[in-house]
Coordinates of N, CA and C in Angstrom, one line a residue:
F247 N 0.8 -1.2 0.0 CA 0.0 0.0 0.0 C 0.9 1.2 0.0
K248 N 0.6 2.2 -0.8 CA 1.3 3.4 -0.9 C 0.4 4.6 -0.7
P249 N 0.6 5.3 0.4 CA -0.3 6.5 0.7 C 0.0 7.7 -0.2
N250 N -0.8 8.7 -0.3 CA -0.6 9.9 -1.0 C 0.8 10.5 -0.5
L251 N 1.7 10.6 -1.4 CA 3.1 11.1 -1.0 C 3.1 12.5 -0.5
R252 N 2.2 13.3 -1.1 CA 2.1 14.7 -0.7 C 1.7 14.8 0.8
I253 N 0.7 14.0 1.1 CA 0.2 14.0 2.5 C 1.2 13.4 3.5
S254 N 1.8 12.3 3.1 CA 2.8 11.6 4.0 C 4.0 12.5 4.2
K255 N 4.4 13.3 3.2 CA 5.5 14.2 3.4 C 5.1 15.3 4.4
K256 N 3.9 15.9 4.3 CA 3.5 16.9 5.2 C 3.4 16.5 6.6
L257 N 2.9 15.2 6.8 CA 2.7 14.7 8.1 C 4.1 14.4 8.7
A258 N 5.0 13.8 7.9 CA 6.3 13.5 8.4 C 7.0 14.8 8.9
K259 N 6.9 15.9 8.1 CA 7.5 17.1 8.5 C 6.9 17.7 9.7
R260 N 5.6 17.7 9.8 CA 4.8 18.2 10.9 C 5.2 17.6 12.2
F261 N 5.3 16.2 12.2 CA 5.5 15.5 13.4 C 7.0 15.5 13.8
F262 N 7.9 15.7 12.8 CA 9.3 15.9 13.1 C 9.5 17.2 13.8
V263 N 8.8 18.3 13.4 CA 8.9 19.6 14.0 C 8.3 19.6 15.4
E264 N 7.0 19.0 15.5 CA 6.3 19.1 16.7 C 6.8 18.1 17.8
R265 N 7.2 16.9 17.3 CA 7.5 15.8 18.3 C 8.9 15.3 18.2
G266 N 9.6 15.7 17.2 CA 10.9 15.1 17.0 C 10.9 13.7 16.4
N267 N 9.7 13.4 15.8 CA 9.5 12.0 15.3 C 8.8 12.1 14.0
P268 N 9.6 11.8 12.9 CA 9.0 11.9 11.5 C 8.1 10.7 11.1
K269 N 8.0 9.7 12.0 CA 7.4 8.5 11.7 C 6.0 8.3 12.4
V270 N 5.4 9.3 13.0 CA 4.2 9.2 13.7 C 3.1 8.7 12.8
A271 N 2.9 9.3 11.6 CA 1.9 8.9 10.7 C 2.2 7.5 10.1
W272 N 3.4 7.2 9.9 CA 3.8 5.8 9.5 C 3.3 4.8 10.6
D273 N 3.5 5.1 11.8 CA 3.1 4.2 12.9 C 1.6 4.0 12.8
A274 N 0.8 5.1 12.5 CA -0.6 5.0 12.4 C -1.0 4.1 11.2
G275 N -0.3 4.3 10.1 CA -0.6 3.5 8.9 C -0.3 2.0 9.0
I276 N 0.8 1.6 9.8 CA 1.0 0.2 9.9 C 0.0 -0.5 10.8
N277 N -0.8 0.3 11.5 CA -1.9 -0.3 12.3 C -3.2 -0.3 11.5
S278 N -3.5 0.8 10.8 CA -4.8 0.9 10.2 C -4.8 0.2 8.9
V279 N -3.8 0.2 8.0 CA -3.9 -0.4 6.7 C -4.0 -1.9 6.7
P280 N -3.2 -2.6 7.5 CA -3.4 -4.1 7.5 C -4.8 -4.5 8.1
T281 N -5.3 -3.7 9.0 CA -6.6 -4.0 9.6 C -7.7 -3.8 8.6
S282 N -7.6 -2.7 7.8 CA -8.6 -2.4 6.8 C -8.6 -3.4 5.7
I283 N -7.4 -3.9 5.3 CA -7.3 -4.9 4.3 C -7.8 -6.2 4.8
A284 N -7.6 -6.5 6.1 CA -8.1 -7.8 6.6 C -9.6 -7.8 6.6
I285 N -10.2 -6.6 6.9 CA -11.7 -6.5 6.9 C -12.2 -6.7 5.4
K286 N -11.5 -6.0 4.5 CA -11.9 -6.0 3.1 C -11.9 -7.5 2.5
Y287 N -10.9 -8.2 2.9 CA -10.7 -9.6 2.3 C -11.1 -10.7 3.3
K288 N -11.7 -10.3 4.4 CA -12.2 -11.2 5.4 C -11.1 -12.2 5.9
I289 N -9.9 -11.5 6.3 CA -8.8 -12.2 6.8 C -8.9 -12.1 8.4
P290 N -9.1 -13.2 9.1 CA -9.4 -13.1 10.5 C -8.2 -12.7 11.4
F291 N -7.0 -13.1 11.0 CA -5.8 -12.9 11.9 C -4.8 -12.0 11.2
I292 N -4.2 -11.1 12.1 CA -3.0 -10.3 11.7 C -1.9 -10.6 12.6
F293 N -0.7 -10.8 12.2 CA 0.4 -11.0 13.1 C 1.4 -9.8 12.9
Y294 N 1.8 -9.2 14.0 CA 2.9 -8.3 14.1 C 4.1 -9.0 14.7
A295 N 5.2 -8.3 14.8 CA 6.5 -8.9 15.2 C 6.5 -9.1 16.7
E296 N 7.1 -8.1 17.5 CA 7.2 -8.3 18.9 C 6.4 -7.1 19.6
H297 N 6.0 -7.4 20.8 CA 5.4 -6.4 21.7 C 6.5 -5.7 22.4
G298 N 6.8 -4.5 22.0 CA 8.0 -3.8 22.6 C 8.1 -3.7 24.1
E299 N 6.9 -3.3 24.7 CA 6.9 -3.0 26.1 C 7.2 -4.3 26.9
S300 N 6.7 -5.4 26.4 CA 6.9 -6.7 27.1 C 8.3 -7.2 26.9
E301 N 8.8 -7.0 25.7 CA 10.1 -7.6 25.4 C 11.3 -6.8 25.9
Y302 N 11.1 -5.4 25.9 CA 12.3 -4.6 26.3 C 12.0 -3.7 27.5
G303 N 10.8 -3.6 28.0 CA 10.5 -2.8 29.1 C 9.7 -1.6 28.7
G304 N 8.7 -1.3 29.6 CA 7.8 -0.2 29.3 C 6.5 -0.4 30.0
H305 N 5.5 0.5 29.7 CA 4.3 0.5 30.4 C 3.3 -0.4 29.7
V306 N 3.1 -1.6 30.3 CA 2.1 -2.6 29.7 C 0.7 -2.3 30.3
L307 N -0.2 -2.1 29.4 CA -1.5 -1.6 29.8 C -2.5 -2.7 30.3
N308 N -2.3 -3.9 29.8 CA -3.2 -5.0 30.3 C -2.5 -6.3 30.2
K309 N -3.1 -7.3 30.8 CA -2.4 -8.6 31.0 C -2.3 -9.4 29.7
N310 N -3.1 -9.0 28.7 CA -3.0 -9.7 27.4 C -2.1 -9.0 26.4
S311 N -1.5 -7.9 26.8 CA -0.7 -7.0 25.9 C 0.3 -7.7 25.1
S312 N 1.0 -8.7 25.7 CA 2.1 -9.4 25.0 C 1.6 -10.3 23.9
R313 N 0.3 -10.6 24.0 CA -0.3 -11.6 23.0 C -1.1 -10.9 21.9
E314 N -2.0 -10.0 22.4 CA -3.0 -9.4 21.4 C -2.7 -7.9 21.3
R315 N -2.7 -7.4 20.1 CA -2.4 -6.0 19.8 C -3.6 -5.2 20.3
D316 N -3.4 -4.3 21.2 CA -4.5 -3.5 21.8 C -4.4 -2.1 21.2
F317 N -5.5 -1.6 20.6 CA -5.5 -0.3 19.9 C -5.2 0.8 20.9
E318 N -5.8 0.7 22.1 CA -5.6 1.8 23.1 C -4.1 1.9 23.4
E319 N -3.4 0.8 23.5 CA -2.0 0.8 23.8 C -1.2 1.3 22.6
V320 N -1.6 1.0 21.4 CA -1.0 1.6 20.2 C -1.1 3.1 20.2
I321 N -2.3 3.6 20.5 CA -2.4 5.1 20.6 C -1.5 5.7 21.7
E322 N -1.5 5.0 22.8 CA -0.7 5.5 24.0 C 0.8 5.5 23.7
H323 N 1.3 4.4 23.1 CA 2.8 4.2 23.0 C 3.3 4.6 21.6
Q324 N 2.6 4.4 20.5 CA 3.1 4.6 19.2 C 2.7 5.9 18.5
I325 N 1.4 6.2 18.6 CA 0.9 7.3 17.8 C 0.7 8.6 18.6
G326 N 0.2 8.5 19.8 CA 0.1 9.6 20.7 C -1.2 10.3 20.7
D327 N -1.9 10.2 19.6 CA -3.3 10.8 19.6 C -4.0 10.1 18.4
F328 N -5.3 10.5 18.2 CA -6.1 10.0 17.1 C -5.8 10.7 15.8
P329 N -5.5 10.0 14.7 CA -5.3 10.6 13.4 C -6.4 11.5 12.9
E330 N -7.6 11.2 13.4 CA -8.7 12.1 13.0 C -8.5 13.6 13.4
N331 N -7.6 13.8 14.4 CA -7.3 15.1 14.9 C -6.3 15.9 14.0
W332 N -5.7 15.2 13.0 CA -4.6 15.8 12.2 C -5.1 16.7 11.1
T333 N -6.3 17.0 10.9 CA -6.8 17.9 9.9 C -6.3 19.3 10.1
D334 N -6.0 20.0 9.0 CA -5.6 21.4 9.1 C -6.0 22.0 7.7
E335 N -5.5 23.2 7.4 CA -5.9 23.9 6.2 C -5.4 23.2 5.0
N336 N -4.5 22.3 5.1 CA -3.9 21.6 3.9 C -4.3 20.1 3.9
I337 N -4.8 19.6 5.0 CA -5.1 18.2 5.1 C -6.5 18.0 5.6
N338 N -7.4 17.2 4.8 CA -8.7 17.0 5.3 C -8.9 15.5 5.7
R339 N -10.0 15.2 6.2 CA -10.2 13.9 6.8 C -10.1 12.8 5.7
K340 N -10.5 13.0 4.5 CA -10.3 12.0 3.5 C -8.8 11.7 3.2
D341 N -8.0 12.8 3.3 CA -6.5 12.6 3.1 C -6.0 11.6 4.2
L342 N -6.6 11.7 5.4 CA -6.1 10.9 6.5 C -6.7 9.5 6.6
S343 N -7.5 9.1 5.6 CA -8.1 7.7 5.7 C -7.1 6.6 5.8
P344 N -5.9 6.6 5.2 CA -5.0 5.5 5.4 C -4.5 5.4 6.8
Y345 N -4.6 6.4 7.6 CA -4.1 6.4 9.0 C -5.1 6.2 10.1
I346 N -6.4 6.2 9.7 CA -7.5 6.1 10.7 C -7.9 4.7 10.9
Y347 N -7.8 4.2 12.1 CA -8.1 2.8 12.4 C -9.6 2.6 12.3
P348 N -10.0 1.4 11.8 CA -11.4 1.1 11.7 C -12.1 1.1 13.1
D349 N -13.4 1.5 13.1 CA -14.1 1.6 14.4 C -14.3 0.3 15.0
K350 N -14.6 0.3 16.3 CA -14.7 -1.0 17.1 C -15.9 -1.8 16.6
K351 N -17.0 -1.2 16.2 CA -18.1 -1.9 15.7 C -17.7 -2.8 14.5
T352 N -17.0 -2.2 13.6 CA -16.5 -2.9 12.4 C -15.6 -4.1 12.7
L353 N -14.7 -3.8 13.7 CA -13.8 -4.9 14.1 C -14.5 -6.1 14.8
I354 N -15.5 -5.7 15.6 CA -16.3 -6.8 16.3 C -17.1 -7.6 15.3
K355 N -17.7 -6.8 14.4 CA -18.6 -7.5 13.3 C -17.7 -8.4 12.5
N356 N -16.5 -8.1 12.2 CA -15.7 -8.9 11.3 C -14.8 -9.8 12.1
N357 N -14.8 -9.7 13.4 CA -14.0 -10.6 14.3 C -12.5 -10.7 13.9
I358 N -12.0 -9.5 13.8 CA -10.5 -9.3 13.4 C -9.7 -9.4 14.7
K359 N -8.7 -10.2 14.7 CA -7.7 -10.3 15.8 C -6.3 -10.1 15.3
A360 N -5.6 -9.3 16.1 CA -4.1 -9.0 15.8 C -3.3 -9.5 16.9
Y361 N -2.3 -10.4 16.6 CA -1.4 -11.0 17.6 C 0.0 -10.6 17.4
Y362 N 0.8 -10.9 18.4 CA 2.3 -10.7 18.3 C 2.9 -12.1 18.1
F363 N 3.8 -12.2 17.1 CA 4.5 -13.4 16.9 C 5.4 -13.8 18.1
S364 N 5.9 -12.7 18.8 CA 6.8 -13.0 19.9 C 6.1 -13.7 21.1
Y365 N 4.8 -13.7 21.1 CA 4.1 -14.4 22.2 C 4.2 -15.9 22.0
F366 N 4.3 -16.3 20.8 CA 4.3 -17.8 20.5 C 5.7 -18.3 20.2
F367 N 6.6 -17.5 19.8 CA 8.0 -17.9 19.6 C 9.0 -16.9 20.2
K368 N 10.1 -17.4 20.7 CA 11.1 -16.5 21.2 C 11.5 -15.5 20.2
W369 N 11.6 -14.2 20.6 CA 11.9 -13.1 19.7 C 13.4 -12.7 19.9
S370 N 14.1 -12.8 18.8 CA 15.5 -12.3 18.8 C 15.8 -11.8 17.4
M371 N 16.1 -10.5 17.3 CA 16.3 -9.9 15.9 C 17.5 -10.6 15.3
F372 N 18.6 -10.9 16.1 CA 19.8 -11.6 15.5 C 19.5 -13.0 15.1
E373 N 18.7 -13.7 15.9 CA 18.4 -15.1 15.5 C 17.4 -15.1 14.3
N374 N 16.5 -14.1 14.2 CA 15.7 -14.0 13.0 C 16.5 -13.7 11.8
Y375 N 17.5 -12.9 11.9 CA 18.4 -12.6 10.8 C 19.1 -13.9 10.4
E376 N 19.6 -14.6 11.3 CA 20.4 -15.8 11.0 C 19.4 -16.8 10.3
Y377 N 18.2 -16.9 10.7 CA 17.2 -17.8 10.1 C 16.9 -17.4 8.6
V378 N 16.7 -16.1 8.5 CA 16.4 -15.6 7.1 C 17.6 -15.8 6.2
K379 N 18.8 -15.5 6.7 CA 20.0 -15.6 5.9 C 20.2 -17.1 5.5
K380 N 19.9 -18.0 6.3 CA 20.0 -19.4 6.0 C 19.0 -19.8 5.0
K381 N 17.7 -19.4 5.1 CA 16.7 -19.8 4.2 C 16.7 -19.0 2.9
L382 N 17.2 -17.7 3.0 CA 17.2 -16.9 1.8 C 18.7 -16.3 1.6
P383 N 19.5 -17.1 1.0 CA 20.9 -16.6 0.9 C 21.1 -15.3 0.1
E384 N 20.1 -15.0 -0.7 CA 20.1 -13.7 -1.5 C 19.9 -12.5 -0.6
F385 N 19.5 -12.7 0.7 CA 19.3 -11.5 1.6 C 20.6 -10.8 1.6
K386 N 20.5 -9.4 1.5 CA 21.7 -8.6 1.4 C 21.8 -7.8 2.7
E387 N 23.0 -7.8 3.3 CA 23.3 -6.9 4.5 C 23.6 -5.5 4.0
N388 N 23.8 -4.6 4.9 CA 24.1 -3.3 4.6 C 25.4 -3.2 3.8
P389 N 25.3 -2.6 2.6 CA 26.5 -2.6 1.7 C 27.6 -1.7 2.3
F390 N 27.3 -0.8 3.2 CA 28.3 0.0 3.8 C 29.0 -0.6 5.0
G391 N 28.6 -1.9 5.4 CA 29.2 -2.6 6.4 C 28.4 -2.6 7.7
R392 N 27.8 -1.5 8.1 CA 27.0 -1.4 9.3 C 26.1 -0.1 9.1
T393 N 25.1 -0.1 9.9 CA 24.2 1.0 10.0 C 24.7 2.1 10.9
E394 N 24.6 3.4 10.4 CA 25.2 4.5 11.2 C 24.5 4.5 12.6
G395 N 25.2 4.7 13.6 CA 24.7 4.8 15.0 C 24.7 3.5 15.7
T396 N 25.0 2.4 15.0 CA 25.0 1.1 15.7 C 26.1 0.2 15.0
F397 N 26.1 -1.1 15.4 CA 27.1 -2.0 14.9 C 26.5 -3.1 14.0
T398 N 25.1 -3.1 13.9 CA 24.5 -4.2 13.1 C 24.5 -3.8 11.7
N399 N 24.4 -4.8 10.8 CA 24.4 -4.6 9.4 C 23.2 -5.2 8.7
F400 N 22.2 -5.6 9.4 CA 21.1 -6.3 8.8 C 19.7 -5.8 9.2
D401 N 19.6 -5.0 10.2 CA 18.3 -4.6 10.7 C 17.8 -3.3 10.2
S402 N 16.5 -3.3 9.8 CA 15.9 -2.0 9.3 C 16.6 -1.3 8.2
L403 N 16.9 -2.1 7.1 CA 17.6 -1.5 6.0 C 16.7 -0.9 4.9
D404 N 15.4 -1.1 5.1 CA 14.5 -0.7 4.1 C 13.9 0.8 4.3
D405 N 14.4 1.4 5.4 CA 13.8 2.7 5.7 C 14.9 3.7 6.0
Q406 N 15.0 4.6 5.0 CA 16.2 5.6 5.1 C 16.0 6.7 6.1
I407 N 14.8 6.8 6.6 CA 14.5 7.9 7.7 C 14.8 7.3 9.1
D408 N 14.9 6.0 9.2 CA 15.1 5.3 10.5 C 16.4 5.9 11.2
D409 N 17.4 6.2 10.4 CA 18.7 6.6 11.0 C 18.4 7.9 11.8
L410 N 17.7 8.8 11.2 CA 17.3 10.1 11.9 C 16.4 9.8 13.1
Y411 N 15.5 8.9 12.9 CA 14.5 8.6 14.0 C 15.2 8.1 15.2
Y412 N 16.2 7.2 15.0 CA 17.0 6.7 16.2 C 18.0 7.7 16.7
Y413 N 18.4 8.6 15.9 CA 19.3 9.7 16.4 C 18.5 10.6 17.3
M414 N 17.2 10.8 17.0 CA 16.4 11.7 17.8 C 16.1 11.0 19.2
Q415 N 16.1 9.7 19.2 CA 15.9 8.9 20.4 C 17.1 9.3 21.3
Y416 N 18.3 9.4 20.8 CA 19.5 9.7 21.5 C 19.4 11.2 22.0
I417 N 18.9 12.1 21.2 CA 18.7 13.5 21.6 C 17.7 13.6 22.8
K418 N 16.6 12.9 22.7 CA 15.6 13.0 23.7 C 15.8 12.3 24.9
F419 N 16.4 11.1 24.8 CA 16.5 10.2 26.0 C 17.9 9.8 26.4
G420 N 18.9 10.2 25.6 CA 20.3 10.0 26.0 C 20.9 8.6 25.7
F421 N 20.1 7.8 25.0 CA 20.7 6.5 24.6 C 20.3 6.3 23.1
G422 N 21.2 5.8 22.3 CA 21.0 5.7 20.9 C 20.8 4.3 20.4
R423 N 20.9 4.1 19.1 CA 20.6 2.8 18.5 C 21.6 1.7 18.9
A424 N 22.8 2.1 19.2 CA 23.8 1.1 19.6 C 23.5 0.5 21.0
T425 N 23.0 1.4 21.9 CA 22.6 0.9 23.2 C 21.4 0.0 23.1
R426 N 20.4 0.4 22.2 CA 19.2 -0.4 22.0 C 19.6 -1.8 21.5
D427 N 20.4 -1.8 20.4 CA 20.8 -3.1 19.8 C 21.7 -4.0 20.7
A428 N 22.6 -3.3 21.4 CA 23.5 -4.1 22.3 C 22.7 -4.7 23.5
S429 N 21.7 -3.9 24.0 CA 20.9 -4.4 25.1 C 20.2 -5.7 24.7
R430 N 19.7 -5.7 23.5 CA 19.0 -6.9 23.0 C 19.9 -8.0 22.8
F431 N 21.1 -7.8 22.4 CA 22.1 -8.8 22.3 C 22.5 -9.4 23.6
I432 N 22.6 -8.5 24.6 CA 22.9 -9.0 26.0 C 21.7 -9.9 26.5
Q433 N 20.5 -9.3 26.3 CA 19.3 -10.0 26.7 C 19.2 -11.4 26.2
N434 N 19.7 -11.7 25.0 CA 19.6 -13.0 24.4 C 20.9 -13.7 24.4
N435 N 21.8 -13.3 25.2 CA 23.1 -14.0 25.4 C 24.0 -14.1 24.1
H436 N 23.9 -13.0 23.3 CA 24.7 -13.0 22.1 C 25.9 -12.0 22.3
M437 N 26.0 -11.4 23.5 CA 27.0 -10.4 23.7 C 27.2 -10.2 25.2
K438 N 28.4 -10.0 25.7 CA 28.7 -9.7 27.1 C 28.6 -8.2 27.3
R439 N 28.3 -7.8 28.6 CA 28.1 -6.4 28.9 C 29.4 -5.6 28.6
N440 N 30.5 -6.1 29.0 CA 31.8 -5.3 28.8 C 32.0 -5.0 27.3
E441 N 31.7 -6.0 26.4 CA 31.8 -5.8 25.0 C 30.8 -4.7 24.5
A442 N 29.6 -4.8 25.1 CA 28.5 -3.9 24.7 C 28.9 -2.5 25.0
I443 N 29.5 -2.3 26.2 CA 29.9 -0.9 26.6 C 30.9 -0.3 25.6
K444 N 31.9 -1.1 25.2 CA 32.8 -0.6 24.2 C 32.1 -0.2 22.9
I445 N 31.2 -1.0 22.5 CA 30.4 -0.7 21.2 C 29.6 0.6 21.4
V446 N 28.9 0.7 22.5 CA 28.1 1.9 22.8 C 28.9 3.2 22.8
R447 N 30.1 3.1 23.5 CA 31.0 4.3 23.5 C 31.5 4.7 22.1
K448 N 31.6 3.7 21.3 CA 32.1 3.9 19.9 C 31.0 4.5 19.0
Y449 N 29.8 4.0 19.0 CA 28.8 4.3 18.0 C 27.6 5.0 18.5
D450 N 27.2 5.0 19.7 CA 26.0 5.7 20.2 C 26.0 7.2 19.9
G451 N 25.0 7.7 19.3 CA 24.9 9.1 19.0 C 25.6 9.5 17.7
E452 N 26.1 8.6 16.9 CA 26.7 8.9 15.7 C 25.7 9.6 14.8
F453 N 26.0 10.7 14.2 CA 25.1 11.4 13.3 C 24.8 10.7 12.0
P454 N 23.6 10.6 11.6 CA 23.2 9.8 10.4 C 23.5 10.6 9.1
Y455 N 24.7 10.8 8.7 CA 25.1 11.6 7.5 C 24.7 10.9 6.2
R456 N 24.7 9.5 6.2 CA 24.6 8.8 4.9 C 23.3 9.1 4.1
N457 N 22.2 9.2 4.8 CA 21.0 9.4 4.1 C 20.4 10.8 4.4
I458 N 21.1 11.7 5.1 CA 20.5 12.9 5.6 C 20.0 13.8 4.5
E459 N 20.8 13.9 3.4 CA 20.4 14.8 2.3 C 19.1 14.3 1.7
K460 N 18.9 13.0 1.5 CA 17.6 12.5 1.0 C 16.5 12.8 2.0
V461 N 16.8 12.7 3.3 CA 15.7 12.9 4.3 C 15.3 14.4 4.4
I462 N 16.2 15.3 4.3 CA 15.8 16.7 4.4 C 15.1 17.2 3.2
R463 N 15.4 16.5 2.0 CA 14.7 16.8 0.8 C 13.2 16.3 0.9
F464 N 13.1 15.1 1.5 CA 11.8 14.5 1.7 C 11.0 15.4 2.7
L465 N 11.6 15.9 3.7 CA 10.9 16.7 4.7 C 10.8 18.2 4.3
N466 N 11.5 18.5 3.2 CA 11.4 19.9 2.7 C 11.9 20.9 3.7
I467 N 13.1 20.6 4.3 CA 13.7 21.6 5.3 C 15.1 21.8 4.9
S468 N 15.7 22.8 5.4 CA 17.2 23.1 5.2 C 18.0 22.5 6.3
E469 N 19.3 22.5 6.1 CA 20.2 21.9 7.1 C 20.1 22.8 8.4
L470 N 19.9 24.1 8.2 CA 19.8 25.0 9.4 C 18.5 24.6 10.2
E471 N 17.4 24.4 9.4 CA 16.2 24.0 10.1 C 16.3 22.7 10.8
L472 N 17.0 21.8 10.1 CA 17.3 20.4 10.8 C 18.0 20.6 12.1
D473 N 19.0 21.4 12.2 CA 19.7 21.6 13.4 C 18.8 22.3 14.5
E474 N 18.0 23.2 14.0 CA 17.1 23.9 15.0 C 16.1 22.9 15.5
I475 N 15.5 22.1 14.7 CA 14.5 21.1 15.2 C 15.1 20.1 16.1
I476 N 16.3 19.6 15.8 CA 17.0 18.7 16.7 C 17.2 19.3 18.1
N477 N 17.7 20.5 18.1 CA 18.0 21.2 19.4 C 16.8 21.6 20.1
K478 N 15.7 21.8 19.4 CA 14.4 22.0 20.0 C 14.0 20.9 20.9
H479 N 14.3 19.7 20.5 CA 13.9 18.5 21.2 C 15.0 17.9 22.1
R480 N 16.1 18.6 22.2 CA 17.2 18.1 23.1 C 16.8 18.3 24.5
N481 N 16.9 17.2 25.3 CA 16.5 17.2 26.7 C 17.6 17.8 27.5
L482 N 17.4 19.0 28.0 CA 18.4 19.7 28.8 C 18.6 19.1 30.2
E483 N 17.8 18.2 30.6 CA 18.0 17.5 31.9 C 19.2 16.6 31.8
I484 N 19.5 16.1 30.5 CA 20.6 15.2 30.4 C 21.7 15.7 29.5
W485 N 21.6 16.9 28.9 CA 22.6 17.5 28.0 C 23.2 18.7 28.6
K486 N 24.5 19.0 28.4 CA 25.1 20.2 28.7 C 26.0 20.7 27.6
K487 N 26.2 22.0 27.5 CA 27.1 22.5 26.5 C 28.5 22.8 27.1
K488 N 29.5 22.2 26.3 CA 30.9 22.4 26.8 C 31.7 22.8 25.6
N489 N 32.4 23.9 25.6 CA 33.2 24.4 24.5 C 32.4 24.5 23.2
N490 N 31.2 24.9 23.4 CA 30.2 25.1 22.2 C 29.8 23.8 21.6
N491 N 30.0 22.7 22.3 CA 29.6 21.4 21.9 C 28.6 20.7 22.9
W492 N 27.7 20.0 22.5 CA 26.7 19.3 23.4 C 27.3 18.0 23.9
E493 N 27.2 17.8 25.2 CA 27.7 16.5 25.8 C 26.6 16.0 26.7
L494 N 26.5 14.7 26.8 CA 25.7 14.1 27.9 C 26.3 14.3 29.2
K495 N 25.4 14.7 30.2 CA 25.9 14.9 31.5 C 26.4 13.6 32.2
N496 N 25.8 12.5 31.8 CA 26.2 11.2 32.4 C 26.4 10.2 31.2
K497 N 27.6 9.7 31.1 CA 27.9 8.8 30.0 C 28.2 7.4 30.6
I498 N 28.1 6.4 29.8 CA 28.5 5.0 30.2 C 30.0 5.0 30.4

């Protein structure tokens, strides 16, 4: 499914400016579109990958959260509000239809259920990669050797805006993609903590130069605007300025 590119660009820019997250509308779309298609073609089950809050830590809203995808939790953790609220002078409700989740009556009538694969099988991105590589030898890793901001060369290679998305995580919360990935490796016994610390010190917070020109063209902003938006969302509880450079107050 491909949404209207004019609208998706406007939403990506809007939410990058407002929330420091250019993927808010994308998060809404990956929830609404599969569900709408399931209703249209009478497909009773939808499977998503892992439930992030159960797997990695976070606010779990109900006892079945790790098994069944809960729309209230999706709004709380991923989208932040209802896409119906996104209308403005340039975007109308019809434009937002790919992002608006079907109503509860329709879901109940069609008996649509969405589950997490990780409830039924152990979830490990590295083991998933090894499985795919074994079954599909034509799978290609990152041609540059690794993804900027981390040490992996196989995860999330299909989304060029992801590098900026994870960099903003570092700006807002003080931990970057390397910390995220290394923590998962430790959790699944693929890496020791002392090795992870070295990797985090080396790669965490690396600026995503490789795709940034494409991203700012997509968002229709200048390099100066990019810097202004990044610093607008910088959490000053965890950052300090030293010799005109930003540093984390507490480092690993």
